[in-house]
PDB file of C-alpha atoms in Angstrom:
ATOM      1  CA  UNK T   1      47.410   2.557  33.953  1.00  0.00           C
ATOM      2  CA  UNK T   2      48.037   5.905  34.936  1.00  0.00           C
ATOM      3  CA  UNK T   3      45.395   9.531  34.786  1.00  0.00           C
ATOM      4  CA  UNK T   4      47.888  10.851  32.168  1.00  0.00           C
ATOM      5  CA  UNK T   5      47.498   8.017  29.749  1.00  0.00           C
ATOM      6  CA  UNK T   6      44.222   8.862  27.019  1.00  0.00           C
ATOM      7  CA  UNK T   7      40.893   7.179  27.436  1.00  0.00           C
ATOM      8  CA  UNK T   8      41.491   5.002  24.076  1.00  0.00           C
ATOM      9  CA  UNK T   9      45.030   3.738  25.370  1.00  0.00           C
ATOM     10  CA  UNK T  10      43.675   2.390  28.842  1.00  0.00           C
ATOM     11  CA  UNK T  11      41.020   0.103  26.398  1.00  0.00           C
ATOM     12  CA  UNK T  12      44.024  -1.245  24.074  1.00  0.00           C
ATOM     13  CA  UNK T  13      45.741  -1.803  27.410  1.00  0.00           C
ATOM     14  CA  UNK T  14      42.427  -4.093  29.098  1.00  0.00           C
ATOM     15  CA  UNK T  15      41.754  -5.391  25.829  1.00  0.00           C
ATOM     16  CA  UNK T  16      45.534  -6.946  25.602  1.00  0.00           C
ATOM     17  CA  UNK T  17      44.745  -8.309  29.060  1.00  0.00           C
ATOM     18  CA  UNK T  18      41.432  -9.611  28.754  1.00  0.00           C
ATOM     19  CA  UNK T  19      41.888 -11.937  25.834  1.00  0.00           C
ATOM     20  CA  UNK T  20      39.472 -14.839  26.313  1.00  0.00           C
ATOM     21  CA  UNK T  21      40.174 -18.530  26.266  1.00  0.00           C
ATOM     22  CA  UNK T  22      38.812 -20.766  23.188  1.00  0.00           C
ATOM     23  CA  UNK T  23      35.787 -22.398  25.428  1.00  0.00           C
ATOM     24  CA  UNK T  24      35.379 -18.652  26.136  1.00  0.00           C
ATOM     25  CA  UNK T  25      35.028 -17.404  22.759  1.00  0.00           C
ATOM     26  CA  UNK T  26      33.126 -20.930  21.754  1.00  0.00           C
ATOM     27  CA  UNK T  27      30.417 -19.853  24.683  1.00  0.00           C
ATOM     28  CA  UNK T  28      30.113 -16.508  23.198  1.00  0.00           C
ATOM     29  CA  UNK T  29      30.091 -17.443  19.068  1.00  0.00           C
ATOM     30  CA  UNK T  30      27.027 -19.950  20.145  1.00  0.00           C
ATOM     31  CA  UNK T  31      25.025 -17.491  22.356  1.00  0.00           C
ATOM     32  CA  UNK T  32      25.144 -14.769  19.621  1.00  0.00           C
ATOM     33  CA  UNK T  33      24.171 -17.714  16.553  1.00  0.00           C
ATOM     34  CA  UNK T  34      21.194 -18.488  19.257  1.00  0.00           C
ATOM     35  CA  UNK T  35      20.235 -15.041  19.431  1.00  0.00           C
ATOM     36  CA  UNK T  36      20.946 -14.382  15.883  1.00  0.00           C
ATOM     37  CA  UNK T  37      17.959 -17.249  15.136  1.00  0.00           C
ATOM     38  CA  UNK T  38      15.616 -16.299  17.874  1.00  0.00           C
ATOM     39  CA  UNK T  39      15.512 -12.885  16.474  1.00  0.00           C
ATOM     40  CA  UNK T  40      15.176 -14.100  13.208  1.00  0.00           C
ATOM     41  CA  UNK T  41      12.002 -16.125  14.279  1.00  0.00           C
ATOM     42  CA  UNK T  42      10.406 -13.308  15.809  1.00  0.00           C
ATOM     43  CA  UNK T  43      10.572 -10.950  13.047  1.00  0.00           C
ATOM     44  CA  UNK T  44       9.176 -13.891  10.820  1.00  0.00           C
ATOM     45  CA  UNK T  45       6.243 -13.994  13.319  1.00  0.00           C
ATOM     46  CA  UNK T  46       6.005 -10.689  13.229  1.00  0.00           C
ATOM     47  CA  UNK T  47       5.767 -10.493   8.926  1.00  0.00           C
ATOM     48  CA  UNK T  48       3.178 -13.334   9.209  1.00  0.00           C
ATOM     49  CA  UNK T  49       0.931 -11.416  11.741  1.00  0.00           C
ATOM     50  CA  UNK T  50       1.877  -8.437  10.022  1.00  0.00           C
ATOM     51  CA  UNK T  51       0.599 -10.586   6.879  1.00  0.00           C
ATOM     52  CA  UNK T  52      -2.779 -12.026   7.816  1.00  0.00           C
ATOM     53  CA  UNK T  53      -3.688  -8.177   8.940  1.00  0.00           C
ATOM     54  CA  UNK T  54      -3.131  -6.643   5.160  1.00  0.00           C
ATOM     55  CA  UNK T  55      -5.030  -9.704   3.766  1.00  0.00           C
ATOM     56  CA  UNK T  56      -8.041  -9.400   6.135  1.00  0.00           C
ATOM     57  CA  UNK T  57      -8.172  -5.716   5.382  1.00  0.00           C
ATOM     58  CA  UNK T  58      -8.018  -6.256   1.601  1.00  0.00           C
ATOM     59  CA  UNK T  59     -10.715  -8.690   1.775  1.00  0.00           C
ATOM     60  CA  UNK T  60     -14.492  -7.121   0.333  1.00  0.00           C
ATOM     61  CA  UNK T  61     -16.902  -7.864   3.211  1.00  0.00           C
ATOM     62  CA  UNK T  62     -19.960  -9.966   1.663  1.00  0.00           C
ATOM     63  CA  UNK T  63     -22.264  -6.978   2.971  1.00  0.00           C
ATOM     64  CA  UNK T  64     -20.330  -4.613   0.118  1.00  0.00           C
ATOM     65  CA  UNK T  65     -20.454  -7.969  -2.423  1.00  0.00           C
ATOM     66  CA  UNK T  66     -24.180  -8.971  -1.765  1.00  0.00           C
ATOM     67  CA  UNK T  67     -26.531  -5.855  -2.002  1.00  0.00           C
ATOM     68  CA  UNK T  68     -29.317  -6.476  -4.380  1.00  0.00           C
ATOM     69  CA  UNK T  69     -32.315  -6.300  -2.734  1.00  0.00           C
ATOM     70  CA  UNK T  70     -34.055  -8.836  -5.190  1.00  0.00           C
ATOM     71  CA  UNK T  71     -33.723 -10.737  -7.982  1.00  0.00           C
ATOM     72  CA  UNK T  72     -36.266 -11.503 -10.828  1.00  0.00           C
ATOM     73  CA  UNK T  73     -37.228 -14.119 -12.752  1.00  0.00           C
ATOM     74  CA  UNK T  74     -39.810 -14.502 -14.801  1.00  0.00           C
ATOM     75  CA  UNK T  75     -43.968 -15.142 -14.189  1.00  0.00           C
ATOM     76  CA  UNK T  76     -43.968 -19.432 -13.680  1.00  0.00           C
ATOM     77  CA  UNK T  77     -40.463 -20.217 -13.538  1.00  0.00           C
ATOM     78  CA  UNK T  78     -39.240 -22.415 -10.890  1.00  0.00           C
ATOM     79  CA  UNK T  79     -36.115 -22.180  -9.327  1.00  0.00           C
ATOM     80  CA  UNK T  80     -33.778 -25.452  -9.432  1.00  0.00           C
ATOM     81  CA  UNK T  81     -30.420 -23.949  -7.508  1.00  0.00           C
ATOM     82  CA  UNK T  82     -29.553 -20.431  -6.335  1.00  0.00           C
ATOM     83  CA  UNK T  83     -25.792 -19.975  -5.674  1.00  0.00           C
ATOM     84  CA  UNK T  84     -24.070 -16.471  -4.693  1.00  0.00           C
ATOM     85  CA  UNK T  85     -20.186 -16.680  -5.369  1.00  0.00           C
ATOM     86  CA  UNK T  86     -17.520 -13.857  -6.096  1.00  0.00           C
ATOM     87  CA  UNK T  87     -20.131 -10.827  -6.602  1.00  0.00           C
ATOM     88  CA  UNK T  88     -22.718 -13.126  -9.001  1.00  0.00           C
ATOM     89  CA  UNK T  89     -26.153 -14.775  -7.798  1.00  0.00           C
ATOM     90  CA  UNK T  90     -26.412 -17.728 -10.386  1.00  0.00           C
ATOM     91  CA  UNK T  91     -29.802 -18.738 -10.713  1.00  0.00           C
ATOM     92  CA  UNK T  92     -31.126 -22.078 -12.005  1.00  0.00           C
ATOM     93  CA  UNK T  93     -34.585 -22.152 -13.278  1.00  0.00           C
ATOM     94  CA  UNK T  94     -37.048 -24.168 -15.366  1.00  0.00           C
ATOM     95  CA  UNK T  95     -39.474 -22.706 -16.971  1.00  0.00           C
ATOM     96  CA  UNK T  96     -41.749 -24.907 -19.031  1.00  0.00           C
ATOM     97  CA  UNK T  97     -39.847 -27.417 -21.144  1.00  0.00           C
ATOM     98  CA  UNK T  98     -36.824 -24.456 -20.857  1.00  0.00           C
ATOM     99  CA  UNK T  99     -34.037 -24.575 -18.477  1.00  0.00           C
ATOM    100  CA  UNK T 100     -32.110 -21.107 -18.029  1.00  0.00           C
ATOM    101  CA  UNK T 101     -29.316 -20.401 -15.636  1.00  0.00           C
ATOM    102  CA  UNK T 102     -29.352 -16.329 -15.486  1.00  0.00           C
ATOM    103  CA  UNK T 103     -26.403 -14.303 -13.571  1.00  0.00           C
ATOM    104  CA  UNK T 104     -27.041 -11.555 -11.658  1.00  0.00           C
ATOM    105  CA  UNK T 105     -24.559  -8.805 -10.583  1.00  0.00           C
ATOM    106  CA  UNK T 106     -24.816  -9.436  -6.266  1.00  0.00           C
ATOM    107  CA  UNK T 107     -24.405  -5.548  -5.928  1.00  0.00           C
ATOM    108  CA  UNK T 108     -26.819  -4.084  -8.542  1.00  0.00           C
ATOM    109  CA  UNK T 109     -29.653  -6.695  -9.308  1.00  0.00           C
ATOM    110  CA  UNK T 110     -28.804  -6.230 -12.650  1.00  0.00           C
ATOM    111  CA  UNK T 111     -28.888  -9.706 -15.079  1.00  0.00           C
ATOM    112  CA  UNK T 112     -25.619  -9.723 -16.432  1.00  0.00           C
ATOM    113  CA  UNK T 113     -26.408 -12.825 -18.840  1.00  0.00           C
ATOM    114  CA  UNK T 114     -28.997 -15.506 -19.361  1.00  0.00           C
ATOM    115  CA  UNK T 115     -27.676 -19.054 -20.437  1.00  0.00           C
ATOM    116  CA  UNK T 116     -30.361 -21.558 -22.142  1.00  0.00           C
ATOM    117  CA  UNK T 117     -29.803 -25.156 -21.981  1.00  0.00           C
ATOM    118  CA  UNK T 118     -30.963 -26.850 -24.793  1.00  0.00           C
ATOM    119  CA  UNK T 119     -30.770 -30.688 -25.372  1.00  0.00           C
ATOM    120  CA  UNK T 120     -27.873 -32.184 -26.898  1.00  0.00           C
ATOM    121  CA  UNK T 121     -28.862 -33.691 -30.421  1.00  0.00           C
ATOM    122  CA  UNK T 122     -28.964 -37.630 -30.285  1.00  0.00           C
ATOM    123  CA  UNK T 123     -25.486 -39.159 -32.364  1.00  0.00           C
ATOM    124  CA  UNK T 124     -26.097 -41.765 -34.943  1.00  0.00           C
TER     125      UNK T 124
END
């Protein structure tokens, strides 16, 4: 290799001299498919953690969900079961011979329906 030759001859020139042997090249084809998959791992781990972060953030926190102050009910009633799930306080309540269940919005206070239960009649 002399000065005078170009800088892209003296490469064609080592590369016709370095060829590699098959164990060589065997070495070198499973070191890249090993890297290939432990790159491909991380970047999985990374779209999982990446992931969990977008679904905690899009989560409502139960302090925006669960703002009503109070919730009424009326004069005598007692209360059977209370149960706050997905922005609704379901109530329970007996009042008299009458059970109600009555949902209220968790945010406003505001009774967004009253259900009666009412005996079923007797079959014959």
């Amino acid at each position: 290799m002399s000065a005078d030759q170009p800088l892209n001859a003296q490469d064609k020139n080592q590369d016709e001299t370095s060829t590699l042997t098959p164990e060589a090249e065997a070495v070198i084809h499973r070191a890249r498919r090993s890297f290939g998959i432990s790159v491909l791992i991380l970047m999985l781990g990374f779209m999982a953690v990446a992931g969990a972060l977008v679904y905690r953030l899009n989560q409502k926190s139960s302090n925006d969900q669960y703002q009503a102050q109070s919730v009424s009910v009326p004069q005598g009633a007692q209360i059977v079961s209370v149960v706050a799930q997905d922005g609704l306080i379901t109530l329970t309540y007996k009042l008299g011979a009458d059970t109600t269940i009555r949902l209220v919005d968790a945010k406003t206070g505001d009774v967004v329906r009253d259900i009666s239960i009412a005996p079923e009649a007797p079959l014959n």
